[in-house]
Amino acid sequence: MRVAIIGAGVIGLSTALCIHEQYHSLVPSLEMEVYADRYTPHTTSDGAAGLWQPYLNNHSNLQETLWNKETFDYLLGHLGSPAAKEMGLFLISGYNLFTQPVPDPSWKNIVLGFRNLTPKELELFPGYSYGWFNTALMLECRNYLPWLTNRLTQRGVKFFHKKVESFQEMFAQGVDVVINCSGVRAGELQPDPELQPGRGQIIKVLAPWVKHFIITHDIESGIYKSPYVIPGSEFTVLGGIYQHGNWNEENSAQDHKTIWENCCRLLPALQKAKIVEEWSGLRPARPCVRLERETVRQGHFQAEVLCIAPGCRMPLTTALTVHQSLRPWQCNTNIQLTLAVFSPQPHCLAFISPHSVSPLIMGESLSQLQPNVRDKCQRY
């Protein structure tokens, strides 16, 4: 069985490793290929600070909370391993700041040591009257993507530097399973007018005295539009830009000014920090999770699709699409699976773990490819 993954960001490569680890023994003929027009260090994932934190507190979506917990626990389980440093994985503590009281987040029991800020702590941040403190995880993709690539190469996964123009192109080459992890460009393979870029811009500085992340929230303006400071193993990331529908990946002088002034107002000592890099990237943005049946036609190719696509603020973007396709050059029906998992937001890491994928559809889809998989996903 040939499995093709489109996209080589954190979601594409981690999904590839997940599938190979769990199914190479169940499917002896498993052949895996990764197709991408951008590889590390040129992916959206490479620009991410790598902080694990959900940015949408949807208390009504229990499945989202479960995905969040499974991912956090999966990463936490690797923290004590010898590979943690090579992966770019470590603990980090910090603050979420508000100008007014807000409900506790749905992930309060997932992270470590969640609590409300004390009045003494709030004195450190003039202008903010409410907040949280907790310990979370960092997974820096400038380390993690090379680590994933090495693991996949050792397992015999093949890499192709090319842009895939259609699903039909893959199936015409004899691919059995397509996994679409192409981030904000996913709409080019399967049109989705609601999928739009959420442009972000960051500044990386040398500020070794910054030890805690600081994320501010403006309830009125929305996420990403207020300053944040996230220290990494080498650089500290400054940000606070979100521009819906803007496809421009060039750095903006005005956005640089906005980020710098706002972050220096938040932490005045940053004025002494040395700027080492500036970066812009496109978050995949959608108003809500997509879960619906749709018919996709590309020439003679037709597929019945069950779509789940991520919204722009989803912390863990596990989007699943099941294709039942009838190839025009075959006499029998062949079940196709597409797992569409989009790229992470530039500073909020999204990671798909084996625990998140396998209970959903992977087991039967990849090892048996039975027609009832679509119905199971629909019930899910």
C-alpha angles and dihedrals in degrees: 000000000000117000119190123196117199111208133035103215124112093286096047096048096040090049090051091052092045093054095045094048094050104035111029089090093044093047106038092184093053113143118182128198132180120209121190141145090210128047132177128325089029102055128103087248091062090063093054120108085215102229115157107227131127113230100196117068100202102164092179094062104079093172091059090053090049091051089050093051094046091051095046092047091047091054092041088056090060094048095091095043124107088243095060095093093046089049092052091240123148143136122265133180129205156131139286110199131201137176092223139023115282134181118271113267123256089244097057092110093045100061124061124266099355113185142146119265119259122235088252091056092048089058086070090065113048113205095032121096104176138035153136136244125205145144117248138161135272122206110180110208094204083072101027098054094054088046091053091045092053092048092050093046090053088054093053098254111157124225126209124190102214141106115250111221100190145358088245089062089060096045091047087060091056098261113156101192128032121196112194111207098151098128118208089000092062090099090066089066097039113017114239114164091193093060104092136162119263099202118214134182130197140185121215116209140176105247108144091171091069106092104161133055116243118198119180124200129208107193093196101047095039135228124334092017097099128062125279133180120201119179117210135188092280111000136036116229120220121192149139109156128125121166115174116215095009110132095182112121094182119107115257122219090210092052089048089054092048094050095044097047095044095047093046089051088052093046110016092191088070088078086079094052120110115236110228105167145006125203141179128197144168121247116206102246128193130160094234146353111286119225114162144112116258136172114231119199125187111169107301091347118100128176136179105225134197104200131202111170128175127250119231093261101046112128095201112034107198103159117174127199124180119201122196101191133182110207110216091221094055130072096211132061116256120200113227127194126203118187107195110197114166131216122273124258113265095257105014108073118222117193131177115216129198088247090058096049109037101059090055109057112312098099099058097026098057102029099039109010093207120175092237091071091085092055091049091053091048091054090047 
